[in-house]
Coordinates of C-alpha atoms and ligand atoms in Angstrom, one line a residue:
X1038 CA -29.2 10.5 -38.9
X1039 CA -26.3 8.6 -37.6
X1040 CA -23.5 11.0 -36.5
X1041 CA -20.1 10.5 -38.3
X1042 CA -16.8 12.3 -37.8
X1043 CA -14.6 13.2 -40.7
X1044 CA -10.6 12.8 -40.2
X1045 CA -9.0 14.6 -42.9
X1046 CA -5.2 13.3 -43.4
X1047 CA -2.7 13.9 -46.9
X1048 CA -5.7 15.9 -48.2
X1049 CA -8.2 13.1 -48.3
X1050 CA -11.2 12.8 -45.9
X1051 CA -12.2 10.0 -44.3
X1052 CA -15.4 9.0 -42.3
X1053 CA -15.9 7.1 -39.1
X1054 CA -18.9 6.2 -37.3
X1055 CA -19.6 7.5 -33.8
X1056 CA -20.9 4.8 -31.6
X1057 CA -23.5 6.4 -29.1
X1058 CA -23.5 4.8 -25.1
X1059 CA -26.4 4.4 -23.3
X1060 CA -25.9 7.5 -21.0
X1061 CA -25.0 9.7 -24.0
X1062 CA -21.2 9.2 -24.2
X1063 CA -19.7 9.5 -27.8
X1064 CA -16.7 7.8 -29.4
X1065 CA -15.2 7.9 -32.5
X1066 CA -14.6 4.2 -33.9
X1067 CA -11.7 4.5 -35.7
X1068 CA -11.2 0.7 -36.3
X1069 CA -11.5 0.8 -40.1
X1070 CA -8.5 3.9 -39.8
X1071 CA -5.6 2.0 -40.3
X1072 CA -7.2 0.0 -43.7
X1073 CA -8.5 3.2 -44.5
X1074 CA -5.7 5.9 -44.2
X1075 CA -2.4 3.9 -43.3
X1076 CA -2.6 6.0 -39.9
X1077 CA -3.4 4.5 -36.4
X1078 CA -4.0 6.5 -33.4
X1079 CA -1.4 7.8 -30.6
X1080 CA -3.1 8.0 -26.9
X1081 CA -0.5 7.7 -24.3
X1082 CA -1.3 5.8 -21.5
X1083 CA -5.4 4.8 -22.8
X1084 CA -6.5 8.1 -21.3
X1085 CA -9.0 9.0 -24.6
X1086 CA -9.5 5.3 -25.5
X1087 CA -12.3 3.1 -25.4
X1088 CA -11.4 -0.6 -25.2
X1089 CA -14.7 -2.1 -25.0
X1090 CA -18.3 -2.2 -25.4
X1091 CA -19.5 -2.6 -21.7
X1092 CA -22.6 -3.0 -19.8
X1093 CA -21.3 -3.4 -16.0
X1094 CA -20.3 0.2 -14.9
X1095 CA -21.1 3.4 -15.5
X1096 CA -18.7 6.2 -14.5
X1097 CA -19.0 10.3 -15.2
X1098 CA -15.8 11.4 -13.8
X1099 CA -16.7 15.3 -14.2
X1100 CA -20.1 14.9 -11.8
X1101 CA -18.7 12.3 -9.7
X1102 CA -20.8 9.4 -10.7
X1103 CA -20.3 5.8 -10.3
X1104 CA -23.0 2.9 -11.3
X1105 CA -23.0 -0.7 -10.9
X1106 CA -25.2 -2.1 -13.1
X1107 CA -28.0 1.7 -13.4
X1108 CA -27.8 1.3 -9.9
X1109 CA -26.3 4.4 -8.1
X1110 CA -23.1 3.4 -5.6
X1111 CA -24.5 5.3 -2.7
X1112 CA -28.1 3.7 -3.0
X1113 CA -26.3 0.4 -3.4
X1114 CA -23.7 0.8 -0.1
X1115 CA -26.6 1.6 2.3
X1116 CA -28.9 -1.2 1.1
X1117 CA -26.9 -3.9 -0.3
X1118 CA -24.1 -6.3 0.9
X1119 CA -21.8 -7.6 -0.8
X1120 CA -22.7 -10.7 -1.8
X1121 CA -25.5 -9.7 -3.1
X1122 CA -23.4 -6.3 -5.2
X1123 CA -21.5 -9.0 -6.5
X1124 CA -23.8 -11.0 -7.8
X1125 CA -25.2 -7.8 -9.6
X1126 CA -22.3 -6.9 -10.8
X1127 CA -21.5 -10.6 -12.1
X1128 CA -25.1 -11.3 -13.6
X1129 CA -26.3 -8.4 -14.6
X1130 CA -29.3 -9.1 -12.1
X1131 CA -30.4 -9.4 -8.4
X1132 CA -30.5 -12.9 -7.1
X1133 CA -33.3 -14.7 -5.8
X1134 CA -33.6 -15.5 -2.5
X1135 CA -33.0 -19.4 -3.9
X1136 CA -29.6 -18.4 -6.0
X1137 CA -28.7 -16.6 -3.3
X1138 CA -28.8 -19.5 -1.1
X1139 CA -27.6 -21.4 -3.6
X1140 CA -24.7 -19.1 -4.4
X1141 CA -23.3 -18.9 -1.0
X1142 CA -23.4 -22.8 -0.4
X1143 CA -21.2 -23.1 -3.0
X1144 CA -18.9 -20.6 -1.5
X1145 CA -19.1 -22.5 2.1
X1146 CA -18.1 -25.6 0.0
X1147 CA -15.6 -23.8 -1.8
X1148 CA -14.0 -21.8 1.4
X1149 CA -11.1 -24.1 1.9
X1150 CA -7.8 -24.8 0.1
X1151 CA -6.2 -27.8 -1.1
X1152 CA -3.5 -28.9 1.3
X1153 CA -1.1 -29.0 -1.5
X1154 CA -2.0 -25.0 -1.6
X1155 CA -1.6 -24.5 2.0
X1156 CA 1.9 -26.1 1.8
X1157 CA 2.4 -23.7 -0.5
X1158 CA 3.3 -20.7 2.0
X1159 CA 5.8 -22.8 3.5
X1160 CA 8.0 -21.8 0.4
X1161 CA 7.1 -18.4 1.1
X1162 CA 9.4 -15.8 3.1
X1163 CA 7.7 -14.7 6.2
X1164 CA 8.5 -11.0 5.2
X1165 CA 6.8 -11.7 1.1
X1166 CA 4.8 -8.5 0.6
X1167 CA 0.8 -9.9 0.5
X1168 CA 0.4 -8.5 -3.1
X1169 CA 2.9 -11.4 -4.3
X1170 CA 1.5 -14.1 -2.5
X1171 CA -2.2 -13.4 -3.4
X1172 CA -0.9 -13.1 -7.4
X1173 CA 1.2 -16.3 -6.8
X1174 CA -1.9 -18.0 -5.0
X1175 CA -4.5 -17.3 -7.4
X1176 CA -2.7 -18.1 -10.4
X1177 CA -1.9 -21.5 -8.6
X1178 CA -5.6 -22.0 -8.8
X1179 CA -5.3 -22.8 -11.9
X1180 CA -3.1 -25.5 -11.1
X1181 CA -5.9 -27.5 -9.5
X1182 CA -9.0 -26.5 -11.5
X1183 CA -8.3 -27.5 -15.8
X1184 CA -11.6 -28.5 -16.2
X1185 CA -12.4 -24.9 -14.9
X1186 CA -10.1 -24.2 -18.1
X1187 CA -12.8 -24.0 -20.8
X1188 CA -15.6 -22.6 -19.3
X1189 CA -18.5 -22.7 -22.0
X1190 CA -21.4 -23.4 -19.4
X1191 CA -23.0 -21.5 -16.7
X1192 CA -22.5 -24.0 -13.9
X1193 CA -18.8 -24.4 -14.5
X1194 CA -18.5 -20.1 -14.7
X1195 CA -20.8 -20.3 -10.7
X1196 CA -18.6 -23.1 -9.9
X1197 CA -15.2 -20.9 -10.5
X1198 CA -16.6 -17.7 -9.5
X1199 CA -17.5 -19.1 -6.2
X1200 CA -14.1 -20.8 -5.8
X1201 CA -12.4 -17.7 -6.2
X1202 CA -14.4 -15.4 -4.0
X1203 CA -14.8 -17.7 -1.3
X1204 CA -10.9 -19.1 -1.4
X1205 CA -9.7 -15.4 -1.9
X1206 CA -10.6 -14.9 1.9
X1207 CA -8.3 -17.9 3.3
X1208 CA -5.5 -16.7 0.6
X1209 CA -5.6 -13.6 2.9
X1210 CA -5.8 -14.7 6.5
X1211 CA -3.1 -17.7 5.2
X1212 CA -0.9 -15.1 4.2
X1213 CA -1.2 -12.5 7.4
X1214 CA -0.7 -15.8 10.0
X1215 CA 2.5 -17.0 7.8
X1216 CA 4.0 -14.0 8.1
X1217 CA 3.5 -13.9 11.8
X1218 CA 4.6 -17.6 11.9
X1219 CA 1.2 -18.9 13.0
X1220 CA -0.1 -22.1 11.9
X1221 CA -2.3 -21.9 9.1
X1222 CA -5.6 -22.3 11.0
X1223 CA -8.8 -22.0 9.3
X1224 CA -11.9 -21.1 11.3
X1225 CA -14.9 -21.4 9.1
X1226 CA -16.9 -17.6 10.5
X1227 CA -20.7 -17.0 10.5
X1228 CA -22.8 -14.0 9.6
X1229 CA -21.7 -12.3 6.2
X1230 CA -18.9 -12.2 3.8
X1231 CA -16.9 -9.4 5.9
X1232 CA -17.5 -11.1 9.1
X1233 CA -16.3 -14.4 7.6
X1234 CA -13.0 -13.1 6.4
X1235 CA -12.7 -11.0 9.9
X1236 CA -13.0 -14.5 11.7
X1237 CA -10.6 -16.4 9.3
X1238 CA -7.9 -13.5 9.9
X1239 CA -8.2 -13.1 13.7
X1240 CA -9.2 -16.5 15.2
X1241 CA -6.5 -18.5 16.4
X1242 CA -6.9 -22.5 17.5
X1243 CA -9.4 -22.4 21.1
X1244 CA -9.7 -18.1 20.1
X1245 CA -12.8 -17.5 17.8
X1246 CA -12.6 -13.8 17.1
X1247 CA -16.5 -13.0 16.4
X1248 CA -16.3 -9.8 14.2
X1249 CA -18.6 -6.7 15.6
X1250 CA -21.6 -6.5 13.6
X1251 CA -20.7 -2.5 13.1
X1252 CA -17.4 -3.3 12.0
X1253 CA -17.7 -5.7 9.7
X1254 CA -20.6 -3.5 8.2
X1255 CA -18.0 -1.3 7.3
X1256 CA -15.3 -3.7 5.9
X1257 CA -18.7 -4.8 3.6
X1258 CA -19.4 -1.7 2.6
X1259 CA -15.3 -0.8 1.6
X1260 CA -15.7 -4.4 -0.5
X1261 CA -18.8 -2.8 -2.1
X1262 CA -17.0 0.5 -2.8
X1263 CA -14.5 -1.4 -5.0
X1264 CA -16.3 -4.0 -6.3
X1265 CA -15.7 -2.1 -9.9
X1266 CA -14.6 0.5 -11.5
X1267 CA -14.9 -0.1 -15.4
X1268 CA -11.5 0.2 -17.9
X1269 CA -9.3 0.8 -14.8
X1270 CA -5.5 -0.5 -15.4
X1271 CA -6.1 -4.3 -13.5
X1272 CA -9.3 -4.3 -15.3
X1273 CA -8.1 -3.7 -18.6
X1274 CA -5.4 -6.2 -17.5
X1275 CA -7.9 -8.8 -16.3
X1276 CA -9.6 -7.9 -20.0
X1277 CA -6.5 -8.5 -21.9
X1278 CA -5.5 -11.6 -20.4
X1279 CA -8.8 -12.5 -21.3
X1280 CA -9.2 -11.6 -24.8
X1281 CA -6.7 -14.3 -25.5
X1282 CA -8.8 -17.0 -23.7
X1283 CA -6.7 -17.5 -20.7
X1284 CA -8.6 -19.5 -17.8
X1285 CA -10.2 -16.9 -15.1
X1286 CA -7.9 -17.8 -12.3
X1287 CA -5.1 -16.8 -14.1
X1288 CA -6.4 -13.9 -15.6
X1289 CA -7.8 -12.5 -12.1
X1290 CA -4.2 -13.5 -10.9
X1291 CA -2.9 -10.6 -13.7
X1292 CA -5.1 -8.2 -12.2
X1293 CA -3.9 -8.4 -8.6
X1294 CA -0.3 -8.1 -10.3
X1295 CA -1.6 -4.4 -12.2
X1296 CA -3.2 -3.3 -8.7
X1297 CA -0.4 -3.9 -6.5
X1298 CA 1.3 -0.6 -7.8
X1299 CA 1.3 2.2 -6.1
X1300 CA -0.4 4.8 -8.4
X1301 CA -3.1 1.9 -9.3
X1302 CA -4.8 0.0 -5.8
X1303 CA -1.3 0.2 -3.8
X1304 CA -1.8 4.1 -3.2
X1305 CA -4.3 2.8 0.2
X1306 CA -1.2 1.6 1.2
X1307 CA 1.1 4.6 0.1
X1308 CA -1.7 7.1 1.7
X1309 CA -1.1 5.4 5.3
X1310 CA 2.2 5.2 4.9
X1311 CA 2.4 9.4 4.0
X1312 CA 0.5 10.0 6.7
X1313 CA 2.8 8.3 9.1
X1314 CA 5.7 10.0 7.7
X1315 CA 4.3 13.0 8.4
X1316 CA 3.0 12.6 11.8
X1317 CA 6.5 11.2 12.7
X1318 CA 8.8 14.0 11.4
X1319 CA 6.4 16.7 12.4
X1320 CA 6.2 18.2 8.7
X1321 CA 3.3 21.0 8.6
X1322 CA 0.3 20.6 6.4
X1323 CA 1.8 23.5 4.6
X1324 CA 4.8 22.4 3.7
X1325 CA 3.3 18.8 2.5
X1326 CA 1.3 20.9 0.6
X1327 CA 4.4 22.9 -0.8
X1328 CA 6.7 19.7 -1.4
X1329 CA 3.9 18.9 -4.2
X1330 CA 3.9 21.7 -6.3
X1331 CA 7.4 21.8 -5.8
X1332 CA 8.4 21.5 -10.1
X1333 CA 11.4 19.4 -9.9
X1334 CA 9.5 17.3 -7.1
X1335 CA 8.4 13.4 -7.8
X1336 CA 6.4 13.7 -4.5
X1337 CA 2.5 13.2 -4.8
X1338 CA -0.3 13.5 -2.5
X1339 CA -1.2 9.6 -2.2
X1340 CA -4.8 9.5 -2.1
X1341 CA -5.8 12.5 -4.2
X1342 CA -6.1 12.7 -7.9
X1343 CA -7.8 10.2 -10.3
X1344 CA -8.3 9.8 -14.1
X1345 CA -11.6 10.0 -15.0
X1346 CA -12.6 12.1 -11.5
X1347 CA -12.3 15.6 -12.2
X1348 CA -14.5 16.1 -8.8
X1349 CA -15.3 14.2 -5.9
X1350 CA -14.9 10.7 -6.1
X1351 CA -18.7 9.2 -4.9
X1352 CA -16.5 6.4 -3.3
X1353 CA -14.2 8.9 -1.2
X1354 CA -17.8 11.0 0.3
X1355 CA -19.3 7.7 1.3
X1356 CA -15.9 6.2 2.7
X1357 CA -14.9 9.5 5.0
X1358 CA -18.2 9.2 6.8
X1359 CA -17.7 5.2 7.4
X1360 CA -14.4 6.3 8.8
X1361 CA -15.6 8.6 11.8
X1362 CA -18.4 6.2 12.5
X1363 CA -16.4 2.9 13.1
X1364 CA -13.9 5.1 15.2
X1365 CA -16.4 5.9 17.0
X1366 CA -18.3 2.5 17.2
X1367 CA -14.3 1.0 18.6
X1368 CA -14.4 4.3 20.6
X1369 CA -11.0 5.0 18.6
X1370 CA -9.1 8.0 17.8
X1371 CA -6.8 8.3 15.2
X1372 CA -4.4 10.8 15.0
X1373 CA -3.9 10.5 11.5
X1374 CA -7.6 10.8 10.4
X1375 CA -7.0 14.7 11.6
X1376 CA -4.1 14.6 9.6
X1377 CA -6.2 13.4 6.2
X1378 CA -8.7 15.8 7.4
X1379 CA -6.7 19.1 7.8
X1380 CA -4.4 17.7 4.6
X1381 CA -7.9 17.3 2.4
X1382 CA -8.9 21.0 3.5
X1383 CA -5.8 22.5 2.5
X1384 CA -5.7 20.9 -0.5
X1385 CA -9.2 21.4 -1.8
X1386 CA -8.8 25.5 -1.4
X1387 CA -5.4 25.2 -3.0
X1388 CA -5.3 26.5 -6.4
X1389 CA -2.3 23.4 -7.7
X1390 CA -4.8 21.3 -6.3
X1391 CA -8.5 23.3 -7.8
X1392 CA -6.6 23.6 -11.4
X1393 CA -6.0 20.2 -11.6
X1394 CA -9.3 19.4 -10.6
X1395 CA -7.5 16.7 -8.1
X1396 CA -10.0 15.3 -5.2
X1397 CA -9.7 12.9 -2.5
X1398 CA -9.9 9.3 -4.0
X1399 CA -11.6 5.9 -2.5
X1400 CA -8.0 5.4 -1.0
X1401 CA -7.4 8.5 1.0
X1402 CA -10.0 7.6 4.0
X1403 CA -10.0 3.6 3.4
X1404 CA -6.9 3.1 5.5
X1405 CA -7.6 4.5 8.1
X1406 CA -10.8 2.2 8.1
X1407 CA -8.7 -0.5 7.9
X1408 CA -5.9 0.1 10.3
X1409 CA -8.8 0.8 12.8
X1410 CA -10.2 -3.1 12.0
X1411 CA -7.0 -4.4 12.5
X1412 CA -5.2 -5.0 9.3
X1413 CA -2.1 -4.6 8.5
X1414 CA -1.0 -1.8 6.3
X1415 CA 0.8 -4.1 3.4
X1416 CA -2.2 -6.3 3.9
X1417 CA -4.5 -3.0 2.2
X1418 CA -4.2 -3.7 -1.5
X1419 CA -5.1 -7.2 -0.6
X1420 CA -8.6 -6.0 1.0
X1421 CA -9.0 -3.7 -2.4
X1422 CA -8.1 -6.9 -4.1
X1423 CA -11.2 -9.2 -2.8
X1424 CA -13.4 -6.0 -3.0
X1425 CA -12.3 -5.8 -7.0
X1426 CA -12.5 -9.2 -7.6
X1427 CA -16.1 -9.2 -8.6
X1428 CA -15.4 -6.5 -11.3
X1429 CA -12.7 -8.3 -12.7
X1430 CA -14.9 -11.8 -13.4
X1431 CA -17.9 -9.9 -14.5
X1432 CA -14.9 -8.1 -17.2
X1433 CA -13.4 -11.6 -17.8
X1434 CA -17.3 -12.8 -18.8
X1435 CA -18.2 -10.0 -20.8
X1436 CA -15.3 -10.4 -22.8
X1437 CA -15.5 -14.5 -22.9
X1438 CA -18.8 -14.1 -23.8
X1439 CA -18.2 -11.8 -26.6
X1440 CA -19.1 -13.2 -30.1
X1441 CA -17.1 -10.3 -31.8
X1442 CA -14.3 -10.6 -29.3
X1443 CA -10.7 -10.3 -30.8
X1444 CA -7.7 -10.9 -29.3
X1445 CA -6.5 -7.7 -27.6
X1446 CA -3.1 -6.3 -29.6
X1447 CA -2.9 -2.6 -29.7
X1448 CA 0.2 -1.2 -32.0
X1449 CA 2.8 1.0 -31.6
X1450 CA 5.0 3.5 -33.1
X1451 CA 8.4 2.7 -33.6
X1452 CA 11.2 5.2 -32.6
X1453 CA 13.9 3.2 -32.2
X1454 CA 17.3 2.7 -34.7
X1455 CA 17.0 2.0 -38.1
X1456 CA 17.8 -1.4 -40.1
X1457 CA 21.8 -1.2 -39.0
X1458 CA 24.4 -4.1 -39.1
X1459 CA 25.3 -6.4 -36.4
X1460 CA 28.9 -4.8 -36.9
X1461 CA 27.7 -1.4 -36.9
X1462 CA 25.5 -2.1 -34.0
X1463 CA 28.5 -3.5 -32.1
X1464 CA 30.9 -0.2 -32.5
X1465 CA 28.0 1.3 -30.8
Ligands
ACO1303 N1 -0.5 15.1 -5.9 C1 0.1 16.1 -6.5 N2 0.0 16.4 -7.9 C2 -0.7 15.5 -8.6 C3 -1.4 14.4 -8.0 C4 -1.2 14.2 -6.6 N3 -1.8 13.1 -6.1 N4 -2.0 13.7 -9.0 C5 -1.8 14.4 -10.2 N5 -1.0 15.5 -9.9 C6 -0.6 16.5 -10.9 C7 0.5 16.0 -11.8 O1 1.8 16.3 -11.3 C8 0.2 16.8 -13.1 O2 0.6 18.1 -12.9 P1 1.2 19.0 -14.1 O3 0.0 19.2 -15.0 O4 1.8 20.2 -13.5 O5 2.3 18.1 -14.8 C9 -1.4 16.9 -13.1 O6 -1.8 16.8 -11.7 C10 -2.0 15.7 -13.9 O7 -1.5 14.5 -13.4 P2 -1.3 13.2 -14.2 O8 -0.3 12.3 -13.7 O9 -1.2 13.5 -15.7 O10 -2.7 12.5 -14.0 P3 -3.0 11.0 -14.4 O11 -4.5 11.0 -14.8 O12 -2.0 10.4 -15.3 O13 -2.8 10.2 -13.0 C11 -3.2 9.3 -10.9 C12 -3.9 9.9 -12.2 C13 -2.2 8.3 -11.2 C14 -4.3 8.7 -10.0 C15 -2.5 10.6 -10.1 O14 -3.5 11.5 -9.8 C16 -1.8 10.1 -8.9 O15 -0.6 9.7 -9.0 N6 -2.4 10.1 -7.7 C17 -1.7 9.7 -6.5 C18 -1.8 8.2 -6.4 C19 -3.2 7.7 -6.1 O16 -3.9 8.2 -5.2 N7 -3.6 6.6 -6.9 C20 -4.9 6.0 -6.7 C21 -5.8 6.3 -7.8 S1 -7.4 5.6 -7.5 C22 -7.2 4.0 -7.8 O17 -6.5 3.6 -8.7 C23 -8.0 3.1 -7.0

């Protein structure tokens, strides 16, 4: 028998069917409520909400689990790249070895930009944070692609998910040599996705950088480890764009605007940043620890806390051990890598920290990766940006492809005045 839950409101009882996931997860769908009962529902900030149907990611934040696609994320980092995650996490599927092929020519024919584009960063100031040029950039995609507008067929939805994942890359490296003042120089890298982007950021004209093989491993593996993350806020972003049949570009371009913030993908950013601060003034682990359990204290350990995980986040485990192998591989040490360390350890036997069921999250260790690779800390969100962006097109196609797919308007309720004059209104 089909499970049903009863809401009882003004003394009359009213049933509503509980849809069943694949892994077991319930939910009450309460879509008929409002017709039904006059009531909506109240859930501050989505936290008990379903928003879609899905079949991309599979999260259980109270055992630490992440999928992409059944697949398990630690099986995935240590056998896949990410090209081919992508592609999973786009198509449902594996490529061939001939799509694959196929799939990365496109991106080699895709990898440049428009000049008109690269002109673009002249009207940029050298010091723009990274976040606002990639959102600017991407959405000016849409500026060269309309017949990308519409897509209704597969080869126009490869064609535009190529141009974004390969273009993405020079975005990035554009954006890092503008504000250094360098000319905007692209050189077209070998080897995989990772070691591409390294080349395009470091090479300068008659200076090919060639990445490390080890180290762009690990900037490969941090793009796998964000590749998605189901209903996360740029996700839902990317979704809600979407739902009213906005283009991809502009869409993806929303979702790099939601991740820029600081308690979304800007906390890699904010955790570097933390951990600066505290080397520099000296502050003890101790009191760190004491400023956030302070009560009338805004200050938060960037890096810790998530959500949906009420225990280790898979991404953080994998991450922390990538971290002491590429220091080691560029025979780096990093003083603040002690720091996380010794900050994580207090934290995880402190009982603010074991009551709240608040872990390490995937950005606590990633900077450190990152700042050991060479890039630059307000460049960090961009990095989670191309990791994310094959989550966000996957979202935007689910939801394009959608037959039952309504635009997305959730309601509200209204606290505000009452019906009052213009006069009255003016007295104040
Ligand atoms: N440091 C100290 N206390 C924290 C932290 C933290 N990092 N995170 C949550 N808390 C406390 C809150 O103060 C609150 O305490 P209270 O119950 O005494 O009021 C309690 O834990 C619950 O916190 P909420 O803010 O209700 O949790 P929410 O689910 O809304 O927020 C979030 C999750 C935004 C990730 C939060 O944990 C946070 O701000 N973390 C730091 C920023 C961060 O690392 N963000 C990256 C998240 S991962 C990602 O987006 C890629």
């Amino acid at each position: 028998m089909q499970d049903k839950a009863i809401i009882t409101n003004d003394s009359k009882s009213t049933e509503c069917p509980v849809i069943i996931g694949t892994e077991g997860e319930k939910a009450i769908d309460i879509a008929k409520l409002r017709s039904q009962t006059g009531c909506i529902t109240f859930d501050d900030g989505y936290g008990n909400t379903g928003s879609c149907l899905s079949k991309i990611t599979f999260i259980d934040g109270d055992l630490g689990i992440l999928r992409y696609r059944g697949i398990d994320i630690a099986e995935l980092s240590e056998k896949s790249d990410f090209i081919e995650t992508a592609y999973l996490i786009i198509w449902g599927r594996f490529p061939t070895a001939d799509e694959r092929k196929a799939f990365e020519a496109q991106m080699a024919e895709n990898a440049k930009l428009p000049d008109s584009m690269t002109q673009q960063f002249e009207g940029f100031p050298k010091d723009a944070h990274p976040m606002a040029v990639l959102t600017s950039m991407i959405n000016a995609m849409s500026c060269h692609h309309h017949d990308l507008f519409e897509i209704k067929d597969e080869k126009s939805f490869a064609r535009a998910t190529a141009i974004l994942l390969s273009k993405i890359r020079l975005i990035a490296a554009y954006t890092y040599k503008h504000a250094n003042g360098d000319a905007l120089f692209c050189q077209q890298g070998e080897g995989g996705y990772a070691a591409q982007f390294l080349s395009m950021m470091f090479s300068w004209p008659g200076k090919r950088y060639v990445a490390d093989a080890d180290v762009a491993r690990a900037l490969d593996l941090l793009f796998i480890l964000h590749a998605d993350h189901e209903q996360n806020c740029s996700t839902s972003t990317v979704r809600m764009v979407a739902s009213s049949e906005a283009n991809l570009f502009t869409a993806t371009s929303a979702g790099v605007s939601a991740l820029w913030g600081k308690l979304h993908g800007g906390a890699n950013q904010a955790v570097l940043e933390m951990l600066e601060g505290i080397k520099n003034s000296g502050d003890s682990i101790e009191s760190v620890i004491a400023k956030c359990k302070q009560k009338d204290s805004d200050f938060r350990l960037m890096g810790f806390g998530h959500r949906v995980y009420k225990n280790f986040d898979p991404r953080a485990k994998i991450i922390k051990v990538a971290c002491d192998k590429v220091l080691d591989k560029l025979g780096k040490s990093d003083p603040l890598l002690q720091i996380a360390k010794d900050l994580e350890k207090a934290a995880l036997s402190d009982s603010y920290f074991v009551d709240r069921k608040l872990y390490p999250n995937v950005d606590f260790y990633s900077g450190i990766i990152m700042r050991a690779i060479g890039i630059p800390t307000n460049m960090f969100t961009v990095m989670f940006a191309i990791g994310r962006m094959p989550g966000w097109i996957a979202n935007w196609k689910e939801t394009n492809e959608n037959p039952k797919a309504r635009i997305y308007r959730p309601r509200q309720i209204y606290m505000g005045p009452k019906l009052r004059s213009y006069e009255d209104a003016k007295k104040g």
